[in-house]
XYZ file of C-alpha atoms in Angstrom:
771
model
C -2.150 -10.178 45.927
C -2.349 -13.892 46.826
C -0.195 -13.370 49.950
C -2.344 -10.467 51.144
C -5.531 -12.439 50.491
C -4.199 -15.452 52.472
C -3.064 -13.249 55.354
C -6.469 -11.607 55.404
C -8.203 -14.953 55.571
C -6.120 -15.955 58.627
C -6.834 -12.602 60.232
C -10.515 -13.062 59.455
C -10.567 -16.412 61.217
C -9.103 -14.853 64.339
C -11.573 -11.960 64.037
C -14.460 -14.415 63.839
C -13.219 -16.163 67.011
C -13.066 -12.856 68.811
C -16.448 -11.728 67.496
C -18.028 -14.868 68.976
C -17.385 -13.426 72.426
C -19.837 -10.868 73.955
C -19.618 -7.730 71.847
C -18.591 -4.579 73.711
C -21.235 -1.913 73.426
C -23.912 -4.222 71.963
C -24.994 -5.147 68.452
C -26.853 -1.907 67.735
C -23.748 0.151 66.733
C -22.586 -2.669 64.461
C -25.992 -2.848 62.724
C -26.328 0.944 62.369
C -22.834 1.596 61.085
C -22.970 -1.522 58.929
C -26.091 -0.214 57.186
C -24.470 3.199 56.802
C -21.394 1.593 55.166
C -23.547 -0.394 52.775
C -25.725 2.592 51.972
C -22.808 4.910 51.319
C -21.183 2.283 49.102
C -24.447 2.007 47.201
C -24.289 5.725 46.449
C -21.409 4.922 44.104
C -23.921 3.721 41.537
C -25.770 7.014 41.572
C -22.900 9.423 41.968
C -19.777 7.862 40.507
C -21.403 5.592 37.912
C -19.895 2.371 39.205
C -16.344 3.649 39.130
C -15.799 3.762 42.902
C -15.205 7.467 43.554
C -15.156 9.894 46.467
C -18.550 8.905 47.974
C -17.454 5.285 48.409
C -13.810 5.774 49.431
C -14.591 8.563 51.932
C -17.957 7.810 53.549
C -17.944 3.996 53.645
C -14.560 3.625 55.463
C -15.721 6.188 58.046
C -18.613 3.855 58.966
C -16.376 1.057 60.220
C -13.538 3.267 61.496
C -16.126 4.970 63.751
C -16.574 1.629 65.582
C -12.997 1.707 66.872
C -13.597 4.687 69.211
C -16.794 3.001 70.383
C -14.679 0.257 71.906
C -15.661 -2.552 69.511
C -12.711 -3.279 67.115
C -14.102 -6.712 66.248
C -17.369 -5.134 65.124
C -15.362 -2.663 63.030
C -13.719 -5.546 61.197
C -17.076 -7.218 60.519
C -18.565 -4.012 59.045
C -15.428 -3.420 56.986
C -15.631 -6.954 55.625
C -19.315 -6.655 54.682
C -18.794 -3.264 53.016
C -15.787 -4.506 51.025
C -17.592 -7.622 49.810
C -20.582 -5.526 48.769
C -18.320 -3.058 46.934
C -16.517 -5.925 45.144
C -19.771 -7.559 44.023
C -21.357 -4.278 42.969
C -18.457 -3.223 40.787
C -17.956 -6.687 39.290
C -14.248 -6.701 39.947
C -12.118 -9.732 39.232
C -12.006 -12.633 41.699
C -8.352 -12.087 42.584
C -8.882 -8.362 43.015
C -11.907 -9.002 45.245
C -9.982 -11.498 47.353
C -7.159 -8.978 47.733
C -9.542 -6.212 48.829
C -11.196 -8.481 51.424
C -7.840 -9.735 52.696
C -6.487 -6.191 52.791
C -9.386 -4.942 54.959
C -9.339 -8.015 57.224
C -5.585 -7.738 57.752
C -5.865 -4.021 58.530
C -8.861 -4.561 60.812
C -7.125 -7.423 62.659
C -3.986 -5.330 63.174
C -6.098 -2.354 64.277
C -8.090 -4.541 66.684
C -4.970 -6.007 68.283
C -3.448 -2.530 68.557
C -6.630 -1.142 70.150
C -6.814 -4.003 72.653
C -3.139 -3.684 73.533
C -3.267 0.086 74.098
C -6.562 -0.151 76.029
C -5.075 -2.794 78.350
C -2.050 -0.583 78.930
C -4.158 2.526 79.721
C -7.146 1.343 81.796
C -9.846 3.655 83.040
C -9.486 6.502 80.503
C -12.928 8.055 79.851
C -14.535 8.755 76.413
C -12.501 7.976 73.327
C -9.538 6.118 74.691
C -6.022 5.852 73.383
C -6.703 2.278 72.334
C -9.485 3.273 69.977
C -7.337 5.956 68.371
C -4.419 3.553 68.030
C -6.653 0.921 66.442
C -8.048 3.365 63.881
C -4.577 4.711 63.078
C -3.104 1.242 62.539
C -6.058 0.213 60.412
C -5.709 3.301 58.186
C -1.922 2.968 57.833
C -1.953 -0.717 56.877
C -4.879 -0.291 54.492
C -3.102 2.651 52.793
C 0.251 0.822 52.597
C -1.258 -2.289 50.991
C -3.198 -0.160 48.495
C 0.012 1.675 47.544
C 1.952 -1.576 47.075
C -0.766 -3.230 44.999
C -1.257 -0.225 42.688
C 2.492 0.196 42.155
C 2.958 -3.462 41.216
C -0.113 -3.576 38.963
C 0.641 -0.451 36.973
C 4.426 -0.620 36.968
C 4.478 3.074 37.877
C 5.613 5.014 40.917
C 3.224 5.915 43.737
C 3.128 9.523 42.588
C 2.396 8.590 38.963
C -0.322 6.110 39.945
C -2.026 8.732 42.122
C -1.859 6.701 45.359
C 0.403 9.248 47.057
C -0.995 12.645 46.260
C -2.451 15.652 48.024
C -5.970 14.437 47.263
C -5.294 10.890 48.526
C -3.674 11.961 51.768
C -6.271 14.623 52.481
C -8.985 12.044 51.848
C -7.541 9.798 54.571
C -7.527 12.710 57.033
C -11.155 13.497 56.177
C -12.110 9.849 56.759
C -10.536 9.897 60.231
C -12.167 13.186 61.228
C -15.570 12.106 59.956
C -15.276 8.764 61.790
C -14.459 10.613 65.016
C -17.487 12.874 64.482
C -19.739 9.835 64.044
C -18.347 8.187 67.185
C -18.795 11.359 69.255
C -22.375 11.780 68.049
C -23.220 8.190 68.925
C -21.545 8.432 72.311
C -23.525 11.587 73.177
C -26.816 10.151 71.975
C -27.662 7.784 69.085
C -30.265 10.243 67.795
C -27.550 12.836 67.241
C -26.094 10.508 64.603
C -28.685 11.888 62.180
C -27.255 15.398 62.610
C -23.748 14.175 61.869
C -24.763 11.906 58.955
C -27.207 13.888 56.839
C -25.241 17.138 56.261
C -21.954 15.387 55.363
C -23.790 13.000 53.090
C -25.451 15.867 51.247
C -22.126 17.693 51.152
C -20.344 14.715 49.673
C -23.109 14.249 47.120
C -22.665 17.861 46.038
C -18.877 17.525 46.049
C -19.094 14.338 44.026
C -21.262 16.044 41.443
C -18.853 18.958 41.281
C -15.938 16.574 41.104
C -17.628 14.658 38.322
C -18.146 17.839 36.326
C -14.652 19.023 37.077
C -13.318 15.633 35.996
C -15.344 15.786 32.797
C -14.002 19.276 32.165
C -10.439 18.103 32.774
C -10.955 15.120 30.500
C -12.372 17.379 27.821
C -9.452 19.764 28.216
C -6.988 16.897 28.012
C -8.839 15.535 25.012
C -8.602 18.899 23.266
C -4.907 19.068 24.113
C -4.423 15.587 22.701
C -6.345 16.516 19.578
C -4.258 19.652 19.205
C -1.025 17.727 19.692
C -2.188 15.020 17.336
C -3.220 17.589 14.742
C 0.090 19.440 14.940
C 2.210 16.304 14.779
C 0.329 14.346 12.131
C -0.287 17.351 9.876
C 3.455 17.601 9.358
C 3.760 13.919 8.419
C 3.271 12.568 4.923
C 5.011 9.259 5.478
C 2.538 6.545 6.464
C 4.962 4.651 8.720
C 5.994 7.734 10.701
C 2.390 8.860 10.904
C 1.297 5.488 12.305
C 4.031 5.591 14.962
C 3.056 9.107 16.091
C -0.637 8.192 16.197
C -0.148 5.097 18.395
C 2.043 7.019 20.861
C -0.467 9.842 21.295
C -3.519 7.590 21.522
C -1.937 5.240 24.093
C -0.852 8.174 26.241
C -4.199 9.959 25.995
C -6.222 6.901 27.035
C -3.710 5.997 29.792
C -3.332 2.533 28.280
C -0.396 0.166 28.186
C -0.093 0.453 24.431
C -1.682 0.796 21.016
C -1.241 -0.893 17.649
C -2.140 0.369 14.181
C -2.440 -2.197 11.393
C -3.606 -2.059 7.798
C -5.527 -4.633 5.809
C -2.903 -6.722 4.028
C -2.851 -8.394 0.640
C -4.514 -11.433 2.202
C -8.008 -11.221 3.619
C -6.784 -13.230 6.612
C -3.939 -10.935 7.687
C -3.297 -7.474 9.057
C -0.054 -5.659 8.242
C 1.326 -3.987 11.369
C 2.365 -0.389 10.699
C 3.303 0.726 14.242
C 3.147 -0.407 17.883
C 3.577 1.797 20.939
C 3.988 -0.173 24.181
C 5.420 0.611 27.621
C 7.163 -2.746 27.614
C 10.252 -2.339 25.492
C 10.837 -6.076 25.228
C 7.586 -6.729 23.364
C 8.163 -8.434 20.011
C 5.382 -7.949 17.461
C 5.403 -9.876 14.153
C 4.997 -7.823 10.962
C 1.673 -9.535 10.191
C -1.211 -10.501 12.463
C -4.230 -12.756 11.863
C -7.403 -10.779 11.156
C -9.528 -12.701 13.682
C -12.348 -10.528 14.994
C -11.318 -7.489 12.944
C -13.153 -8.770 9.891
C -15.168 -7.090 7.165
C -18.307 -6.406 9.254
C -16.205 -4.767 11.978
C -14.415 -2.498 9.493
C -17.654 -1.595 7.713
C -19.516 -0.353 10.782
C -17.037 2.496 11.499
C -17.716 2.411 15.244
C -15.401 1.558 18.170
C -15.633 -1.796 19.885
C -14.873 -2.326 23.596
C -13.441 -5.712 24.520
C -13.435 -7.228 28.032
C -11.293 -10.222 29.141
C -13.832 -12.615 27.643
C -13.846 -10.817 24.276
C -10.039 -10.818 24.126
C -10.089 -14.593 23.579
C -11.928 -14.049 20.267
C -9.157 -11.778 18.995
C -5.952 -13.755 18.396
C -4.393 -10.635 16.907
C -4.401 -9.064 20.412
C -3.634 -12.139 22.477
C 0.004 -11.768 21.411
C 0.207 -8.614 23.536
C -1.013 -10.292 26.745
C -3.893 -7.844 27.214
C -6.965 -8.099 29.403
C -9.074 -5.405 27.745
C -9.008 -3.288 24.612
C -10.893 -0.746 22.572
C -10.588 -0.885 18.777
C -11.691 1.477 16.014
C -11.798 0.857 12.232
C -9.720 3.099 9.974
C -11.013 4.312 6.612
C -8.727 5.853 3.996
C -10.216 7.744 1.062
C -13.644 6.262 1.717
C -12.490 2.639 1.919
C -11.963 0.385 5.000
C -8.193 0.115 5.325
C -7.176 -0.888 8.845
C -7.725 -0.828 12.587
C -6.383 1.144 15.560
C -6.524 -0.857 18.810
C -5.701 0.477 22.297
C -5.079 -2.212 24.909
C -4.315 -2.612 28.614
C -3.374 -5.366 31.055
C -5.243 -4.227 34.168
C -3.178 -1.175 35.040
C -6.222 1.077 34.661
C -9.985 0.778 35.011
C -11.734 -1.076 32.148
C -12.399 0.908 29.008
C -15.807 2.572 28.865
C -18.056 4.675 26.669
C -16.091 7.846 27.440
C -12.891 6.189 26.212
C -14.673 5.075 23.052
C -15.846 8.624 22.395
C -12.347 10.030 22.877
C -10.822 7.395 20.606
C -13.377 8.194 17.903
C -12.418 11.872 18.061
C -8.730 11.025 17.740
C -9.371 8.602 14.887
C -11.018 11.331 12.809
C -7.760 13.302 12.850
C -5.727 10.192 12.083
C -7.949 9.285 9.125
C -7.587 12.775 7.634
C -3.811 12.531 7.998
C -3.801 9.071 6.398
C -5.929 10.413 3.547
C -3.337 13.123 2.933
C -0.493 10.604 3.135
C -2.225 8.321 0.634
C -2.869 11.215 -1.743
C 0.773 12.238 -1.400
C 1.893 8.677 -2.183
C -0.343 8.650 -5.268
C 0.987 12.062 -6.310
C 4.558 10.898 -5.835
C 3.881 7.797 -7.932
C 2.306 9.917 -10.671
C 5.302 12.228 -10.518
C 7.647 9.281 -10.948
C 5.599 8.109 -13.918
C 5.718 11.609 -15.397
C 9.485 11.764 -14.932
C 9.776 8.351 -16.560
C 7.596 9.492 -19.468
C 9.630 12.664 -19.970
C 12.815 10.640 -19.787
C 11.496 8.258 -22.415
C 10.406 11.139 -24.636
C 13.839 12.767 -24.501
C 15.528 9.444 -25.116
C 13.149 8.781 -27.974
C 14.130 12.006 -29.705
C 17.800 11.097 -29.371
C 17.202 7.554 -30.599
C 15.185 8.811 -33.563
C 18.104 10.885 -34.818
C 20.601 8.066 -34.271
C 18.341 5.558 -36.004
C 18.034 7.802 -39.056
C 21.793 8.024 -39.381
C 22.166 4.244 -39.009
C 19.307 3.221 -41.262
C 20.650 4.946 -44.346
C 23.956 3.012 -44.485
C 22.156 -0.151 -43.359
C 19.715 0.227 -46.237
C 22.637 0.487 -48.644
C 24.415 -2.548 -47.176
C 21.307 -4.709 -46.991
C 20.025 -3.739 -50.454
C 23.413 -4.232 -52.094
C 23.872 -7.614 -50.432
C 20.432 -8.726 -51.607
C 21.191 -7.608 -55.184
C 24.506 -9.443 -55.146
C 22.878 -12.532 -53.641
C 20.551 -12.803 -56.649
C 23.490 -13.249 -59.016
C 25.286 -16.462 -59.846
C 28.167 -16.595 -57.389
C 30.662 -19.203 -56.247
C 29.448 -20.942 -53.112
C 32.102 -19.440 -50.828
C 31.302 -15.913 -52.082
C 27.553 -16.513 -51.792
C 28.084 -17.705 -48.209
C 29.925 -14.495 -47.349
C 27.223 -12.380 -48.994
C 24.544 -14.198 -47.013
C 26.565 -13.518 -43.865
C 26.717 -9.811 -44.715
C 22.982 -9.685 -45.323
C 22.210 -11.670 -42.175
C 24.251 -9.333 -39.976
C 22.794 -6.283 -41.720
C 19.305 -7.630 -41.006
C 20.321 -8.154 -37.372
C 21.479 -4.554 -37.135
C 18.244 -3.505 -38.846
C 16.168 -5.264 -36.198
C 18.099 -3.480 -33.437
C 17.481 -0.124 -35.096
C 13.851 -1.083 -35.687
C 13.513 -1.745 -31.970
C 14.945 1.689 -31.270
C 12.404 3.239 -33.593
C 9.601 1.273 -31.986
C 10.712 2.666 -28.652
C 10.799 6.247 -29.935
C 7.933 6.278 -32.433
C 5.648 9.240 -31.834
C 2.573 7.945 -33.623
C 0.047 5.423 -32.409
C 0.626 1.794 -33.395
C -1.387 0.223 -36.197
C -4.000 -1.491 -34.074
C -6.932 -3.792 -34.582
C -9.218 -5.969 -32.470
C -7.162 -8.937 -31.263
C -7.055 -11.491 -28.456
C -3.837 -11.888 -26.514
C -4.193 -15.671 -26.284
C -3.053 -16.485 -29.864
C -0.077 -14.144 -29.408
C 0.899 -16.005 -26.230
C 0.576 -19.378 -27.928
C 2.712 -18.235 -30.844
C 5.498 -16.918 -28.601
C 5.471 -20.044 -26.446
C 5.717 -22.191 -29.542
C 8.756 -20.203 -30.685
C 10.559 -20.521 -27.338
C 9.388 -23.955 -26.183
C 12.264 -25.925 -27.701
C 14.921 -23.564 -26.369
C 13.377 -23.738 -22.896
C 13.237 -27.539 -22.926
C 16.925 -27.909 -23.745
C 17.728 -25.465 -20.926
C 15.668 -27.437 -18.372
C 13.025 -24.704 -18.151
C 9.305 -25.482 -18.041
C 7.390 -22.958 -20.136
C 3.660 -23.102 -19.435
C 0.613 -20.898 -19.651
C -2.800 -20.240 -18.087
C -5.041 -18.492 -20.600
C -8.499 -17.133 -19.894
C -10.761 -18.662 -22.577
C -13.237 -15.783 -22.178
C -10.614 -13.080 -22.562
C -12.160 -10.022 -24.278
C -10.681 -8.551 -27.449
C -8.513 -5.436 -27.131
C -7.215 -2.959 -29.674
C -3.513 -3.707 -30.094
C -0.810 -4.021 -32.703
C -0.236 -7.802 -32.593
C 3.334 -7.533 -33.900
C 4.325 -5.104 -31.165
C 2.634 -7.078 -28.370
C 4.373 -10.151 -29.781
C 7.666 -8.276 -29.422
C 6.850 -7.282 -25.821
C 5.974 -10.839 -24.764
C 8.982 -12.319 -26.558
C 11.253 -9.865 -24.764
C 9.754 -10.655 -21.352
C 10.059 -14.408 -21.884
C 13.651 -14.009 -23.092
C 14.532 -11.980 -20.002
C 12.969 -14.661 -17.808
C 15.067 -17.352 -19.508
C 18.243 -15.332 -18.967
C 17.347 -14.762 -15.314
C 16.726 -18.452 -14.639
C 20.064 -19.348 -16.232
C 21.757 -17.463 -13.398
C 20.470 -20.121 -10.982
C 21.540 -23.755 -11.043
C 18.065 -25.199 -10.584
C 15.157 -26.247 -12.831
C 13.312 -23.229 -14.156
C 9.646 -22.376 -14.465
C 8.085 -19.642 -16.574
C 4.331 -19.081 -16.365
C 2.468 -16.821 -18.798
C -1.075 -15.863 -17.747
C -3.878 -13.867 -19.320
C -6.929 -12.746 -17.393
C -9.357 -9.894 -17.015
C -9.124 -7.496 -14.064
C -11.869 -4.847 -14.015
C -11.690 -2.811 -17.212
C -8.255 -4.121 -18.219
C -6.814 -7.250 -19.770
C -3.659 -8.430 -18.061
C -0.698 -10.383 -19.380
C 1.667 -11.768 -16.719
C 5.072 -13.392 -17.135
C 6.373 -15.009 -13.925
C 9.614 -16.878 -13.334
C 11.349 -18.605 -10.425
C 14.692 -16.962 -11.074
C 16.847 -15.038 -8.583
C 14.492 -12.066 -8.473
C 15.344 -8.387 -8.775
C 17.041 -6.372 -6.019
C 14.806 -3.652 -4.629
C 17.263 -0.912 -5.564
C 16.977 -1.926 -9.263
C 13.180 -2.060 -9.513
C 12.885 1.654 -10.264
C 15.549 1.521 -13.001
C 14.441 -1.488 -15.032
C 12.617 0.489 -17.706
C 15.373 3.095 -18.119
C 17.081 2.960 -21.521
C 20.454 1.193 -21.518
C 20.107 -0.002 -17.910
C 21.068 -3.666 -17.613
C 22.352 -6.016 -14.928
C 23.768 -8.454 -17.477
C 27.450 -8.865 -18.218
C 29.068 -6.727 -20.874
C 28.193 -8.087 -24.288
C 25.101 -9.977 -23.087
C 22.586 -7.138 -23.042
C 22.027 -3.643 -24.373
C 19.511 -2.470 -21.763
C 16.959 -1.580 -24.449
C 14.553 -4.512 -24.227
C 12.423 -3.362 -21.302
C 12.610 0.252 -22.464
C 11.136 -0.809 -25.791
C 8.441 -2.799 -23.977
C 7.637 0.259 -21.879
C 7.311 2.444 -24.978
C 5.081 -0.042 -26.797
C 2.747 -0.553 -23.841
C 2.585 3.186 -23.251
C 1.572 3.799 -26.872
C -1.230 1.265 -26.346
C -2.454 3.429 -23.405
C -1.461 0.595 -21.090
C 0.846 0.066 -18.144
C 3.733 -2.305 -17.455
C 4.931 -3.021 -13.922
C 7.097 -5.495 -12.054
C 7.050 -7.032 -8.602
C 9.763 -9.219 -7.199
C 10.994 -10.873 -4.037
C 14.771 -11.468 -4.119
C 15.433 -15.171 -4.320
C 11.836 -15.994 -5.325
C 11.601 -14.767 -8.903
C 9.882 -11.857 -10.589
C 6.535 -11.138 -12.245
C 6.035 -8.625 -15.055
C 2.460 -7.471 -15.642
C 1.183 -5.753 -18.794
C -2.202 -4.051 -18.400
C -4.115 -3.086 -21.547
C -7.392 -1.152 -21.405
C -10.596 -2.691 -22.691
C -12.163 -0.138 -25.098
C -15.597 1.241 -24.346
C -16.900 0.561 -27.850
C -18.257 -2.945 -28.531
C -15.763 -5.410 -29.981
C -16.461 -7.212 -33.276
C -17.428 -10.843 -33.302
C -14.128 -11.865 -34.910
C -10.578 -10.534 -34.372
C -8.930 -8.340 -36.998
C -6.991 -10.538 -39.448
C -3.237 -10.097 -39.202
C -1.787 -8.931 -42.551
C 0.586 -11.406 -44.110
C 4.219 -10.423 -44.561
C 5.449 -9.646 -48.038
C 6.715 -12.733 -49.812
C 10.297 -12.661 -50.938
C 9.330 -14.963 -53.816
C 6.602 -12.675 -55.226
C 7.053 -11.859 -58.962
C 8.901 -8.570 -59.618
C 6.909 -5.631 -60.969
C 6.903 -5.029 -64.740
C 8.762 -1.769 -65.235
C 9.186 -1.907 -68.981
C 8.493 1.512 -70.507
C 7.976 3.160 -67.106
C 10.111 5.955 -65.676
C 10.851 6.429 -61.956
C 12.175 9.488 -60.086
C 14.254 8.708 -56.993
C 15.050 11.623 -54.611
C 17.314 10.758 -51.658
C 20.267 12.519 -50.068
C 22.139 9.197 -49.528
C 24.156 8.208 -52.598
C 24.285 4.537 -51.576
C 20.511 4.279 -51.327
C 20.094 5.993 -54.716
C 22.426 3.425 -56.270
C 20.648 0.467 -54.661
C 17.221 1.705 -55.796
C 18.505 2.447 -59.291
C 20.055 -1.006 -59.713
C 16.990 -2.819 -58.311
C 14.502 -0.840 -60.402
C 16.545 -1.131 -63.596
C 16.748 -4.877 -63.032
C 12.940 -4.889 -63.089
C 12.845 -2.903 -66.344
C 12.299 0.642 -65.041
C 14.066 3.714 -66.364
C 15.453 5.537 -63.325
C 16.444 9.164 -62.687
C 18.078 9.912 -59.324
C 18.533 13.281 -57.592
C 20.144 14.138 -54.191
C 17.558 16.684 -52.983
C 14.054 18.082 -53.425
C 15.023 21.130 -55.498
C 16.549 19.010 -58.278
C 13.616 16.635 -58.058
C 11.249 19.556 -58.667
C 13.289 20.540 -61.724
C 13.026 16.997 -63.115
C 9.244 17.012 -62.622
C 9.045 20.236 -64.609
C 11.093 18.694 -67.432
C 9.402 15.339 -67.957
C 6.557 13.074 -66.913
C 7.158 10.146 -64.485
C 5.170 6.995 -63.777
C 6.405 6.675 -60.156
C 8.326 8.764 -57.609
C 10.237 7.527 -54.546
C 10.936 10.479 -52.230
C 12.886 10.586 -48.971
C 10.865 12.373 -46.292
C 13.978 13.923 -44.722
C 16.415 15.707 -47.082
C 18.440 18.894 -46.680
C 16.919 21.939 -48.305
C 13.613 20.774 -49.755
C 12.416 17.449 -48.305
C 9.976 14.941 -49.788
C 6.873 16.558 -48.316
C 7.965 19.988 -49.496
C 8.661 18.624 -52.980
C 5.202 17.075 -53.177
C 3.426 20.243 -51.965
C 5.435 22.560 -54.256
C 4.758 20.406 -57.308
C 1.030 20.321 -56.583
C 0.980 24.076 -55.973
C 2.614 24.652 -59.403
C 0.024 22.422 -61.073
C 2.536 19.814 -62.143
C 1.261 16.367 -62.910
C 2.471 14.307 -59.976
C 2.909 10.527 -60.431
C 2.056 7.857 -57.834
C 4.475 8.351 -54.969
C 6.279 6.293 -52.313
C 7.796 8.081 -49.343
C 10.844 6.530 -47.670
C 12.181 7.333 -44.205
C 14.903 6.100 -41.893
C 13.461 7.263 -38.563
C 10.207 7.460 -36.664
C 7.455 9.287 -38.484
C 6.437 12.428 -36.615
C 2.812 13.315 -35.944
C 3.008 16.065 -38.577
C 4.468 13.690 -41.168
C 1.906 11.020 -40.282
C -0.893 13.535 -40.860
C 0.605 14.401 -44.231
C 0.903 10.746 -45.252
C -2.680 10.070 -44.238
C -3.772 13.043 -46.349
C -1.944 11.944 -49.508
C -2.689 8.211 -48.899
C 0.806 7.200 -49.952
C 2.696 4.058 -48.872
C 5.781 4.410 -46.676
C 8.994 2.470 -47.277
C 10.867 2.162 -43.986
C 14.652 1.972 -44.171
C 16.436 -0.373 -44.210
C 14.108 -2.112 -46.654
C 14.196 -5.404 -48.468
C 13.516 -5.924 -52.177
C 10.282 -7.665 -51.181
C 9.273 -4.573 -49.257
C 10.126 -2.377 -52.227
C 7.983 -4.539 -54.525
C 5.054 -4.311 -52.105
C 5.345 -0.521 -51.895
C 5.419 -0.209 -55.724
C 2.317 -2.385 -55.977
C 0.508 -0.331 -53.312
C 1.391 2.945 -55.049
C 0.516 1.897 -58.591
C -2.627 -0.174 -57.914
C -4.180 2.165 -55.291
C -4.670 -0.510 -52.605
C -4.793 0.614 -48.978
C -1.209 1.473 -48.112
C 0.588 0.433 -44.938
C 4.067 0.821 -43.560
C 6.382 -1.614 -45.293
C 8.868 -3.111 -42.864
C 11.878 -5.185 -43.874
C 11.333 -8.890 -44.111
C 12.966 -11.115 -41.539
C 16.296 -12.153 -42.883
């Protein structure tokens, strides 16, 4: 463009020198045809709406080409120059483009003038329209057309046929210009007044043709728009993946608006960034970062839900688009499920006319389809997530049923081992024997805690909850693990919300969840050879209270994130983990109607988040007091003169209960099932009954109901169980208001259950004391 502009300036200087000589044919033709050129160019505003259409490119060139046959090539160049400058100023084209257009016309006019003069000198004395005039007009047209073709091909990067420079319409237009110019010259040569006859009808004809062309163009654009909408609808309706959908949308939109490219980006986690979902660009070498600065696409832009057209000046205010090297753009906000979620921007670098209102309307129509497709994709993602949660819940339920049966089979022998060891420990033993007994009891208690965790994971009833704050639980856990973390070069810190609302939780179970998460974080940090950091946070988020445990360990690989809460899944070495910890946490949080999730970046640690709902009912002023554990040093119950019936299908447990109760002065009768227990109740009166809930034949519940149905006097009762209490059993226990002795039990737990049964205090599940 610069070369053509410079050549045109040199040609213009030579034209000016020639024009200073006496003008052939006088100044009147130059003035008349100059005014015609300006007037016809002005019609562009009325007919083609400042786009530069048929009225300007057909009629205006004919005004100065008509001067060639009149024997005044220099005057033709002057009129061409004035018309081009007026057209450039009227359409507000760029400075370089205007300079190119002026240079293009001057160069063509100079070449046409020299050709006309040369041919005229070689063929003197020819009457009328001489060969020189025809040669000058032909050279002018050819050079002007060739420069236009070259400029359009370089600017758009497309072939002459694709850019529309070489087409049937373009070539026929040039022929019409030449014929019309000849008609004007002939009319003027015959008589200047006849020019009116040759000007008015064609002008009216071209006005009508321009109107028809405008309507035909609008119809074609509408048809193309409908085709694009149909294509977009067909292609996006079959897509439920957001990334694929974004790629399809950018391709169709960029092609439909004849732009260089389009980009679709979503609002990221940060209010200052946009997350790029897809880019469609003709330049394959373009490199787009995954995140862009928000810049001008801020909250007010997204909220207005209307397209925005950006010119070269506006582009400077949008750093997110400056990376693409664009000169103009049109952007439209994207809303997903009624919320502002992103932006779709179509951009160009000067290869097409600037974006206008028609482009904005077409983009808005396309965006409506894209938003509907994104709504469906988002709903599908939510449905898929809910499906995964449902699968996880069903998996946990099935695993819980399996664990419940296994726990029952383990708890019975563990109860025998633990109870026997505790009875032996109370006797006077040599120190080495006492040490071995304590070891047996300690390991039995350890096994009991593992089984208890399994039962917690599989328990079908709701936890025993009260109004509690999470902050004291956090402080207690951190106090327990602070020393261990210090010696392992791990900083254990917390950020607690002092205004944290109370929630309804089982504090012992939440304590277990937090302890497990902190322990996992410690183990993860130990895999790295650097100082560790564990941060525990509590805060309120909407209608939930959140508990976060973050560490700076190695992080979790993406392929393992979906498996973390599966039972028995572990990444630890054999012997260092059972894979039950996070499964138990999942079960506890689920029973609290909460949610546990994890996010991690490999190499940058992991963050576990526990969300607990804030109840709708008002919380009390003070938290629910946590019941104290049974004291192992509490005085034994006085069983003198009192008879106890023990019904349990495990012989070892019957022996342990008999020995413990007889040591406290009770008289004990033991039976292996409910049928024999019913016979004993018919034979004599008892002061206390300890019944196993699960026994072959007639279980503890059946024994109780049968005895009541027969009108037998039933003593205070304790029900024992080695597995999770089902919903049906829990309903029964609530109805009879009887304490429950969970196996494996300690002697302290047995004493507490006897006291609850005989004194009528509010019963609660009696867990084994920590050993």
